[in-house]
Short mmCIF file of C-alpha atoms in Angstrom, two decimals:
data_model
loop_
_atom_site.label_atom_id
_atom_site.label_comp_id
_atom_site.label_asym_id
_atom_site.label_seq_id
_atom_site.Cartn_x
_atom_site.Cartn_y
_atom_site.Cartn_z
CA UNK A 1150 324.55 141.35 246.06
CA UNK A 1151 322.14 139.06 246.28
CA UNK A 1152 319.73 139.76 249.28
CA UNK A 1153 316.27 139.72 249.64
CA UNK A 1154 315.79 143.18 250.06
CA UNK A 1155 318.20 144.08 247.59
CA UNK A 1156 315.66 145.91 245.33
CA UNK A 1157 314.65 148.01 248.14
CA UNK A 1158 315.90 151.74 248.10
CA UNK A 1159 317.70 153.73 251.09
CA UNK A 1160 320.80 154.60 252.74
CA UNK A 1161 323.56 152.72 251.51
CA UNK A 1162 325.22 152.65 255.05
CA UNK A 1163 322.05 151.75 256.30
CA UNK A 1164 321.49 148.43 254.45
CA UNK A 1165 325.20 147.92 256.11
CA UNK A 1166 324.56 148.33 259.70
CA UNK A 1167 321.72 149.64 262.16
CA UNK A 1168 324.68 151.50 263.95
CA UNK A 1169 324.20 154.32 260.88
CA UNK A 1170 320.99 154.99 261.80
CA UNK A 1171 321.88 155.79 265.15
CA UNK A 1172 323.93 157.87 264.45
CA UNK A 1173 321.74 159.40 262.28
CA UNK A 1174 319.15 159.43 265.13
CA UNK A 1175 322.20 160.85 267.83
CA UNK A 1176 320.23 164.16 268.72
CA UNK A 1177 317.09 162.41 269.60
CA UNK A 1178 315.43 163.37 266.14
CA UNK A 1179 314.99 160.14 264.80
CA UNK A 1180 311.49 160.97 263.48
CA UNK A 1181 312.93 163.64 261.30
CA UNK A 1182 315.33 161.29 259.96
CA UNK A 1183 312.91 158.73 258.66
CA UNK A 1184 310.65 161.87 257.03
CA UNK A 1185 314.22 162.60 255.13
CA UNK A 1186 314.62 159.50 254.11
CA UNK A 1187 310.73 158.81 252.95
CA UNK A 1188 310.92 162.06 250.70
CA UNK A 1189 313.83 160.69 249.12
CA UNK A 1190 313.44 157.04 248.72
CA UNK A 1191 309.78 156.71 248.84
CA UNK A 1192 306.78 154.71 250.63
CA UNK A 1193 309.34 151.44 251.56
CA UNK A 1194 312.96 152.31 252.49
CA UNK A 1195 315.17 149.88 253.22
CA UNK A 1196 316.36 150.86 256.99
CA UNK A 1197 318.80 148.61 258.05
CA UNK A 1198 320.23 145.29 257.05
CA UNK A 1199 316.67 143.38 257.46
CA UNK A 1200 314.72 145.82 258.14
CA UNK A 1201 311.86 147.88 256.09
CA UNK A 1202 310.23 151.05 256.88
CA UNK A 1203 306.77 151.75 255.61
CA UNK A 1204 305.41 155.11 255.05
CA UNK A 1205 302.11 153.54 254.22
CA UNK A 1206 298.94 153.72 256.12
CA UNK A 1207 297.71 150.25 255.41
CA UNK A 1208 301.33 149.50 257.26
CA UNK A 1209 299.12 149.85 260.59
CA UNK A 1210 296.49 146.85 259.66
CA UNK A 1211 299.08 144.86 258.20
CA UNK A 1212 301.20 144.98 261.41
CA UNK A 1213 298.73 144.85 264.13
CA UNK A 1214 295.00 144.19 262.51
CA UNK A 1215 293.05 140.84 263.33
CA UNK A 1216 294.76 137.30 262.43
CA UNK A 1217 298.41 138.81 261.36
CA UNK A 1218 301.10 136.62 261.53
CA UNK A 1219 303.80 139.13 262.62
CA UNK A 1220 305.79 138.26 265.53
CA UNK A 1221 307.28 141.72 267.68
CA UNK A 1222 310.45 142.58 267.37
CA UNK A 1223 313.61 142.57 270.08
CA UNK A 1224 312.62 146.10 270.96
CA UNK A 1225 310.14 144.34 273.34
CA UNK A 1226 312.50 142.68 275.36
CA UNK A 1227 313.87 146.44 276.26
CA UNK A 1228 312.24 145.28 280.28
CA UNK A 1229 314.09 141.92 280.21
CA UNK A 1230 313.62 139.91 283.01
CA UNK A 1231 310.66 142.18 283.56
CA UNK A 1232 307.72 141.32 281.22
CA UNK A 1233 304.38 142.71 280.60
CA UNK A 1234 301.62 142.41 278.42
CA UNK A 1235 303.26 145.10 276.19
CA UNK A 1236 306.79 144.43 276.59
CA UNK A 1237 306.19 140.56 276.00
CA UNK A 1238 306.95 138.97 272.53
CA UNK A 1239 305.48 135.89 273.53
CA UNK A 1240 301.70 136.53 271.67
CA UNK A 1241 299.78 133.58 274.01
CA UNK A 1242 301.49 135.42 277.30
CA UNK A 1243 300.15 139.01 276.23
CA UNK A 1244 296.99 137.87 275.18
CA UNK A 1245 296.49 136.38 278.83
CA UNK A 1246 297.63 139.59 280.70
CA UNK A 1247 295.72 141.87 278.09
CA UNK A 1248 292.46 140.56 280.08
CA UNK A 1249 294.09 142.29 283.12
CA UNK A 1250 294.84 145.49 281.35
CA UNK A 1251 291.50 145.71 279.51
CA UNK A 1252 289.65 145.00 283.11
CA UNK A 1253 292.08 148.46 284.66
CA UNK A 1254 291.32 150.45 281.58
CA UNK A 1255 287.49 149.75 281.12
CA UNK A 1256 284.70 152.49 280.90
CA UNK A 1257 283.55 151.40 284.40
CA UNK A 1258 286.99 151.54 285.70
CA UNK A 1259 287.98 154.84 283.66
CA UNK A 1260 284.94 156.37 286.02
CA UNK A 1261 286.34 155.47 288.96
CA UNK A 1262 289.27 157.13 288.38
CA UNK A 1263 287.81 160.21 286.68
CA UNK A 1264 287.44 162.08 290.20
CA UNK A 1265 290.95 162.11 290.51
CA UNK A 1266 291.75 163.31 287.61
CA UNK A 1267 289.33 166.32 288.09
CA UNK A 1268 290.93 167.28 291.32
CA UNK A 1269 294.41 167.33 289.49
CA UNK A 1270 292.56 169.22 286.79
CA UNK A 1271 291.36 172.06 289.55
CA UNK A 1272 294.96 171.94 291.35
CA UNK A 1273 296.69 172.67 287.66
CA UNK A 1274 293.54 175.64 286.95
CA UNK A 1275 294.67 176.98 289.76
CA UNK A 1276 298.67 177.05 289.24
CA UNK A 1277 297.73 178.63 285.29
CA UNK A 1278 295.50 181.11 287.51
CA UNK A 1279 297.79 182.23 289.77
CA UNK A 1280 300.27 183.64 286.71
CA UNK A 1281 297.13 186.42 286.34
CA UNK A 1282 298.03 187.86 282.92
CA UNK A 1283 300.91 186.73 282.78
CA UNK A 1284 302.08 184.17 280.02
CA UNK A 1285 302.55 180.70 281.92
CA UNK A 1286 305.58 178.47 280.50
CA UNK A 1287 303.50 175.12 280.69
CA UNK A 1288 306.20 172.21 279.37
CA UNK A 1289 307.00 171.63 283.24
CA UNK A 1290 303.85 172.18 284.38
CA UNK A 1291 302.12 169.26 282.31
CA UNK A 1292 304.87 167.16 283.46
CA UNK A 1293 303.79 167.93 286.74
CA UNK A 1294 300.05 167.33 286.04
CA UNK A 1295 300.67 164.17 284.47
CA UNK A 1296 302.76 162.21 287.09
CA UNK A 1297 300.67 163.70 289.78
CA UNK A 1298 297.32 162.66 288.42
CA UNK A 1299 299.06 159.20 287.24
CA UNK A 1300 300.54 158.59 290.93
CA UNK A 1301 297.18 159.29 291.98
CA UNK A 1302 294.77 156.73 290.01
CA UNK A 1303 297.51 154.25 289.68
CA UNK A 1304 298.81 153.87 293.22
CA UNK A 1305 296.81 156.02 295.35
CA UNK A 1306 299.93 158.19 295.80
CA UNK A 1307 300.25 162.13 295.47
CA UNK A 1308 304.17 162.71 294.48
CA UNK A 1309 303.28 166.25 295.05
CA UNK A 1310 305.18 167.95 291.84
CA UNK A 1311 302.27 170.39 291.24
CA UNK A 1312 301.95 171.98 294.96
CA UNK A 1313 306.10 171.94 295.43
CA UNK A 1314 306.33 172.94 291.51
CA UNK A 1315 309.30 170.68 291.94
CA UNK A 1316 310.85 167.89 290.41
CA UNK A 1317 310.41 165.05 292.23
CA UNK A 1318 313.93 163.51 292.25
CA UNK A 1319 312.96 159.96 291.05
CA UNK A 1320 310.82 161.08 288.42
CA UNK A 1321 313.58 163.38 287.26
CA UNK A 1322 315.44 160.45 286.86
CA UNK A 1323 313.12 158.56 285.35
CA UNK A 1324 312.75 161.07 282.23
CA UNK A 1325 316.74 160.91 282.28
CA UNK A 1326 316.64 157.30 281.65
CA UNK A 1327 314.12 157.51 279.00
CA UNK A 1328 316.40 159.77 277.21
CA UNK A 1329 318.35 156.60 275.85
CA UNK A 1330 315.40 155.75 273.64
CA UNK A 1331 315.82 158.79 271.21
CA UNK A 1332 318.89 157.59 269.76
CA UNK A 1333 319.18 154.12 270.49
CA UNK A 1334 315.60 152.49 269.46
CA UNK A 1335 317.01 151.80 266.40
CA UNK A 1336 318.93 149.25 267.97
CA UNK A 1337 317.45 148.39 271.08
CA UNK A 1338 320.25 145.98 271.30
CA UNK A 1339 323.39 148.65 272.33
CA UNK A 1340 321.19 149.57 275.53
CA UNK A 1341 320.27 146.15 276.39
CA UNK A 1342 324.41 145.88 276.36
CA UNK A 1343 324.69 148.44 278.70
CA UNK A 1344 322.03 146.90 281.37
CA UNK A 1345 323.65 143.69 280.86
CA UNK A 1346 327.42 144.63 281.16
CA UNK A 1347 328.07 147.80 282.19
CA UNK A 1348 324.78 149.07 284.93
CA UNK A 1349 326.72 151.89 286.62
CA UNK A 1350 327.59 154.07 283.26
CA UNK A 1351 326.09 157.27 282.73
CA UNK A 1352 321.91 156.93 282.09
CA UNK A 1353 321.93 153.80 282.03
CA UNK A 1354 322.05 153.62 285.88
CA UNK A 1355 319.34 156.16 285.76
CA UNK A 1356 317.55 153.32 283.95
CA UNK A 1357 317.97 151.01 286.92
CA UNK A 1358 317.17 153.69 289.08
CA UNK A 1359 313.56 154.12 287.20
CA UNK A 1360 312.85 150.67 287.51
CA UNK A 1361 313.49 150.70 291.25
CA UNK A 1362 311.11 153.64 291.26
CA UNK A 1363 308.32 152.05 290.13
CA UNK A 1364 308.76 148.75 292.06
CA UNK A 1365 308.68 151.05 295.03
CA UNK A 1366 305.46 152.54 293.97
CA UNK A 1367 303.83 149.07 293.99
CA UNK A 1368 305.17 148.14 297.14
CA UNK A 1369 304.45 150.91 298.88
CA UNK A 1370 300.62 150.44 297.41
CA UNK A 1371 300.67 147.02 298.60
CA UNK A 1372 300.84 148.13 301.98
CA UNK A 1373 297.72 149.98 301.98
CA UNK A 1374 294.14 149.79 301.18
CA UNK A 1375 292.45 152.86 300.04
CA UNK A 1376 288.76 153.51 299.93
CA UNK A 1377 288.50 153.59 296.00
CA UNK A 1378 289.54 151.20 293.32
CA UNK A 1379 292.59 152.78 291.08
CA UNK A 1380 294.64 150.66 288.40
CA UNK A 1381 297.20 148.95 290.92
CA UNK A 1382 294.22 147.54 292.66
CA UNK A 1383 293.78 145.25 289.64
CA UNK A 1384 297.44 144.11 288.99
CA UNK A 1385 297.63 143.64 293.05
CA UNK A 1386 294.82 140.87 292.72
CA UNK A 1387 296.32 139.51 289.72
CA UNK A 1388 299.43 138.88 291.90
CA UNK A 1389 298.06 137.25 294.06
CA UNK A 1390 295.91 134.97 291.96
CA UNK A 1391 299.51 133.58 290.57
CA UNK A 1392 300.62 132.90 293.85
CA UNK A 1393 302.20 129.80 292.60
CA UNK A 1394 303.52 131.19 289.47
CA UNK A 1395 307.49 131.75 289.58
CA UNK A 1396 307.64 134.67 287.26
CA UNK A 1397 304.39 136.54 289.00
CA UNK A 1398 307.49 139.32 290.60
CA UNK A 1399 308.80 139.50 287.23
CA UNK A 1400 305.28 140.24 285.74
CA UNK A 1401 304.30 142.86 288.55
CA UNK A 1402 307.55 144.25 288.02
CA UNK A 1403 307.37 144.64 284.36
CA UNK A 1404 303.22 145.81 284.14
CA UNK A 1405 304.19 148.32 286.75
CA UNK A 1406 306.91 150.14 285.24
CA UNK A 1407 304.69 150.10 281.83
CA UNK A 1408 302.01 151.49 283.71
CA UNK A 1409 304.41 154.67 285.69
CA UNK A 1410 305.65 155.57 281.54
CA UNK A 1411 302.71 154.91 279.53
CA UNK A 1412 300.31 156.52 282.21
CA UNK A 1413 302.37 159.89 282.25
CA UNK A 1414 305.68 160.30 280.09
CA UNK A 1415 303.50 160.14 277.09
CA UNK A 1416 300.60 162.07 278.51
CA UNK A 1417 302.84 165.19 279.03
CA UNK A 1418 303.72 166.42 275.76
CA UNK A 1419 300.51 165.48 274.06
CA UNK A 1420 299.24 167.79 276.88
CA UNK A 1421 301.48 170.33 276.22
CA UNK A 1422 301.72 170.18 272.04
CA UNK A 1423 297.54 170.32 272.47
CA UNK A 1424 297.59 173.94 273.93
CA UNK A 1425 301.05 174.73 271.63
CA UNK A 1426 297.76 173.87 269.12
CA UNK A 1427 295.37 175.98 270.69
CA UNK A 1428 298.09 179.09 271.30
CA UNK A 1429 299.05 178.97 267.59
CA UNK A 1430 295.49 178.76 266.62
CA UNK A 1431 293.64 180.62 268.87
CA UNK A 1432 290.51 180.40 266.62
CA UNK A 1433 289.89 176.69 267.30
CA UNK A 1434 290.20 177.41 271.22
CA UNK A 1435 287.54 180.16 270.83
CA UNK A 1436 285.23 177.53 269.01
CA UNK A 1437 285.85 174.72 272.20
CA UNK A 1438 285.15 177.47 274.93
CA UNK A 1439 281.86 178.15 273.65
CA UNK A 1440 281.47 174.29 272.63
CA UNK A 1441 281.54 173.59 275.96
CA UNK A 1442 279.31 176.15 276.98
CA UNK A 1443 276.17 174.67 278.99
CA UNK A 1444 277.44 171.29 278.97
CA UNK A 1445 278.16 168.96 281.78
CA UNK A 1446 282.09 169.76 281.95
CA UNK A 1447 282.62 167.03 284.62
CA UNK A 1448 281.13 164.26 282.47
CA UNK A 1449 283.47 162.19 280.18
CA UNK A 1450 280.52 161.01 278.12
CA UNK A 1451 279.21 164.44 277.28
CA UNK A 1452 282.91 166.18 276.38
CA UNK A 1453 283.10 163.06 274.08
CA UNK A 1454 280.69 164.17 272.17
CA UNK A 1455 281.96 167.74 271.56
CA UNK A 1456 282.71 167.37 267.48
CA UNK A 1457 285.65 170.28 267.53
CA UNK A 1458 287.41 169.30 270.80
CA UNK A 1459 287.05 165.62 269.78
CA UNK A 1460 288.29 166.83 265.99
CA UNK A 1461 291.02 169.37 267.29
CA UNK A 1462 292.15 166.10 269.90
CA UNK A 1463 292.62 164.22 266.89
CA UNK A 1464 294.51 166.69 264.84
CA UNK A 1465 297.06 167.38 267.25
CA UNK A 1466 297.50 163.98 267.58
CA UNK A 1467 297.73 163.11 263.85
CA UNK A 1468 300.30 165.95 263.53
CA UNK A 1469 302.78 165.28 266.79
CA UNK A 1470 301.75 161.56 267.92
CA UNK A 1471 303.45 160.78 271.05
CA UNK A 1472 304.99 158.27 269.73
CA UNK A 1473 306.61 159.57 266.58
CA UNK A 1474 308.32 156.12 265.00
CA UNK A 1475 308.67 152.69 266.45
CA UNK A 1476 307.00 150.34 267.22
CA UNK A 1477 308.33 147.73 264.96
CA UNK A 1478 307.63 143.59 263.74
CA UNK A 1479 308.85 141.18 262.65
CA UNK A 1480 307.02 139.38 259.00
CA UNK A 1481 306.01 135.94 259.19
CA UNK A 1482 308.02 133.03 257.40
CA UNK A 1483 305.75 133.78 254.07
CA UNK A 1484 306.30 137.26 254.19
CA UNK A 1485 304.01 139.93 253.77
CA UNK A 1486 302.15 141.81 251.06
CA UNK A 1487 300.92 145.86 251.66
CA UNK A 1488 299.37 147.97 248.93
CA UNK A 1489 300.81 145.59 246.10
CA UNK A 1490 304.32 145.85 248.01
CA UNK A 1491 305.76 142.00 248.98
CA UNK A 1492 308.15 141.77 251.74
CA UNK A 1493 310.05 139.15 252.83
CA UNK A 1494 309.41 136.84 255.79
CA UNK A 1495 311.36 137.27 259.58
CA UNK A 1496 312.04 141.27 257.69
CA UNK A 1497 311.63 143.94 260.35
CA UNK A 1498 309.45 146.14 259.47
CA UNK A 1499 308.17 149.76 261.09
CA UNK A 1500 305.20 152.51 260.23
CA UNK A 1501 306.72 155.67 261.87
CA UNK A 1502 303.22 157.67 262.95
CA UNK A 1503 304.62 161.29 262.67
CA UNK A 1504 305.42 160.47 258.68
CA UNK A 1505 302.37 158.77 257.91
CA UNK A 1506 299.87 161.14 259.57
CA UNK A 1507 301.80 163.91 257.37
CA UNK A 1508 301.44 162.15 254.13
CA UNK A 1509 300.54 164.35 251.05
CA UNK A 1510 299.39 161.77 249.15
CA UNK A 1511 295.52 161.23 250.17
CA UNK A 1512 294.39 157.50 250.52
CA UNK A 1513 291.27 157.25 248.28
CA UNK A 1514 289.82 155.59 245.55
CA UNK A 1515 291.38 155.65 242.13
CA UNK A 1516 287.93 157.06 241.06
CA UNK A 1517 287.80 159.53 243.61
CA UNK A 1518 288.38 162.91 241.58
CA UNK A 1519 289.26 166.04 243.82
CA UNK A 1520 287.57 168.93 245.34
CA UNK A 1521 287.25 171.66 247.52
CA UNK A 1522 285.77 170.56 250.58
CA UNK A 1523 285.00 173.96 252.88
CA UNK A 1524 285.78 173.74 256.79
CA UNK A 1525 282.41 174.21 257.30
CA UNK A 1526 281.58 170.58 255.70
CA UNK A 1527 284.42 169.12 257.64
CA UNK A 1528 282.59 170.04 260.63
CA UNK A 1529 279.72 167.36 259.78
CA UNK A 1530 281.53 164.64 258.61
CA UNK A 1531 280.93 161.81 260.65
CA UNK A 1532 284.57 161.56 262.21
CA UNK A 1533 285.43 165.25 262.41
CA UNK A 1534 288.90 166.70 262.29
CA UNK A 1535 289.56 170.56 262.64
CA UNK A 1536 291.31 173.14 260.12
CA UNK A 1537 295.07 172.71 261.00
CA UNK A 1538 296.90 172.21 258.13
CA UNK A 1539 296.96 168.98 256.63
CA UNK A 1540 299.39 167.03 254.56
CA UNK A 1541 302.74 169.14 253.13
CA UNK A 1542 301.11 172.10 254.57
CA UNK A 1543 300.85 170.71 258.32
CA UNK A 1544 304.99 169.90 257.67
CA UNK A 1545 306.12 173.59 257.14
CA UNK A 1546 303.66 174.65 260.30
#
C-alpha cells in the first residue's frame, strides 16, 4: 500500500513477484510480453516488485550515457566466479579491462582480422552457390558462418561447421545452454540456483558444458602461436601481465566465454533476419547490388560508406535487435529522472530495444509539425535509414 512505486501501472501479479513474469516469458517470447504490456500500461510499467520498465528512448542515455550513477544489476553476475569486463558489476574493474577490449576491437585490429572473415565469406558464397536455383534454408547456415569465422579471428581455430555442414557437438550445446535465458532473464536469480545447487539437471549442465568449451578454446590457443594477431592474442598478453593477480584464471575465463557468445550467437540471427529483410523486400537488395557496383567490395572503409546498405543495416537492426529486452540497472540512491518521469533510487530499471525501436510515437520537438517526407529525401539525410516500415506499421510486418 504504501510503496514507492505504488503509482506506477502494470501487472498486478507482477508488482507481487518476478516469478509472474517468467512465466509470462515461459516460451522464450519475453520481448512480446513487454510490447503487451507497454500498449496497455504505457511508457513506464511497473515490472516486478522494484523494478521499472521504460519504453522511452531517452531510457538509453539515462542508463548508460556519460557520468550516470546507475549501478548494473544481478543479471551481471550470470558468469559468477567468472568475470569480465561485461559481466562485472564492479564499474572501476570494467573500466580497467574495457582498455583490453577496446585494444582487440580497434580499427587497426578489426583489419587484421578482416581477411578471415573474407575467406569465411567466400566458403559461405560458395555453400549458397552450390543450391543452383534452388531456394537455400539459411538459419543453419549463418550459424555455421558465424562460429566458423568467430573460431577463426578469435582463436585461430576452424571448428569446421561450414565444410561438414554439421553441428559441431559443443557448439550445439552451447546454443542449448543459452536457451535458459529466454525465460529466465527476468530473474537471473532461479538459474544462478541451478549452477549453484543442482549442476547436473537438464540445460543447466549444458551450461557448464559451454563454459568448459570455451576455456578449452583458450587453452588450446595458448599452446600455439600463429602468424597473425586475432582477439585471443590480446587477452593471452593480458594474462600474463597479471601474473601475480589471483583472479587473472577467473578473468580469462570469464572474457573468453563473453567473447565465444557475443562474437557469434548474436551475429547469427542478425545475419539471418538481414536477408529475411532483403527476401521480403527484394527492392532494397536490388538497390545494394548495384550500390556496390564498381566499388572496392573487399574494403571495410568503402562498404561503410554505401548510404542504403549502411541504412538497410540499420533498419533491420532497429526492427529485430539482437538483443530484444534486457539489459537492465539499477538507479542510484537519489533516484532518477527521464522525460519528466522520477524514479526511485536502488529501482531496477530496463529499456527493452525491440519496443522502443517500434515506437509510434516520433521523438521530436513539440514545435515540430508533421509531413510527408518521400523515400527519396530519406535517402540524403545525413544518417540514412531505408523504406521498411516504421513505427505501428513495422509491428504488423
Amino acid at each position: 500500500m504504501f510503496h514507492r512505486l505504488k503509482h506506477f501501472p502494470g501487472p498486478k501479479l507482477a508488482a507481487l513477484t518476478k516469478l509472474w513474469h517468467v512465466w509470462k516469458c515461459r516460451d522464450s517470447r519475453g520481448h512480446l510480453v513487454l510490447q503487451a504490456w507497454h500498449e496497455k500500461h504505457g511508457e513506464f510499467v511497473r515490472t516486478g516488485p522494484a523494478e521499472i520498465t521504460i519504453f522511452h528512448p531517452k531510457a538509453y542515455e539515462a542508463m548508460d550515457g556519460p557520468d550516470n550513477g546507475n549501478t548494473r544489476s544481478d543479471w551481471y553476475d550470470l558468469l559468477y566466479p567468472r568475470i569480465s569486463s561485461i559481466f562485472t558489476r564492479d564499474r572501476q574493474l570494467h573500466h580497467e579491462r574495457r582498455k583490453m577490449w577496446e585494444q582487440a576491437l580497434s580499427r587497426k585490429a578489426l583489419l587484421q582480422y578482416h581477411g578471415r572473415v573474407v575467406e569465411k565469406v567466400r566458403t559461405l558464397e560458395s555453400l549458397v552457390a552450390s543450391g543452383k536455383s534452388r531456394p537455400v534454408l539459411i538459419n543453419e547456415l549463418m550459424y555455421f558462418f558465424a562460429f566458423d569465422s568467430m573460431g577463426d579471428f578469435a582463436f585461430s581455430e576452424d571448428f569446421g561447421m561450414m565444410s561438414s555442414k554439421r553441428w559441431h557437438s559443443s557448439i550445439a550445446m552451447l546454443r542449448s545452454a543459452l536457451t535458459l535465458l529466454g525465460p529466465f532473464s527476468p530473474a537471473i536469480w532461479i538459474p544462478r540456483l541451478g549452477f549453484a545447487f543442482i549442476p547436473s539437471l537438464w540445460k543447466v549442465r549444458h551450461w557448464f558444458h559451454m563454459l568448459e568449451f570455451c576455456d578449452q578454446c583458450m587453452a588450446r590457443r595458448m599452446k600455439k602461436t600463429p602468424p597473425d594477431r586475432d582477439i585471443a592474442s590480446w587477452f593471452i598478453e593480458d594474462h600474463v601481465k597479471r601474473g601475480s593477480d589471483p583472479t587473472r584464471a577467473q578473468w580469462l575465463s570469464g572474457d573468453t566465454a563473453t567473447l565465444v557468445v557475443a562474437g557469434s550467437d548474436t551475429t547469427a540471427p542478425s545475419l539471418t533476419l538481414f536477408f529475411y529483410f532483403l527476401a521480403r523486400y527484394p527492392m532494397h537488395a536490388e538497390k545494394i547490388y548495384e550500390e556496390i557496383q564498381g566499388v572496392d567490395r573487399n574494403s571495410p572503409a568503402a562498404l561503410a560508406m554505401l548510404p542504403h546498405l549502411t541504412g538497410t543495416i540499420n533498419e533491420a537492426m532497429r526492427l529485430l535487435p539482437a538483443v530484444l529486452t534486457f539489459s537492465s540497472r539499477v538507479t542510484p540512491p537519489q533516484g532518477l529522472m527521464i522525460d519528466g518521469t522520477f524514479i526511485p533510487g536502488n529501482i531496477r530499471i530496463c529499456a527493452p530495444r525491440y519496443t522502443i525501436g517500434r515506437r509510434e510515437k516520433p521523438l521530436i520537438s513539440s514545435s515540430f509539425r508533421k509531413t510527408k517526407i518521400s523515400i527519396q529525401l530519406r535517402r540524403h539525410m545525413s544518417t540514412p535509414m531505408s523504406s521498411f516500415p516504421s513505427g505501428g506499421t513495422a509491428n504488423r510486418s
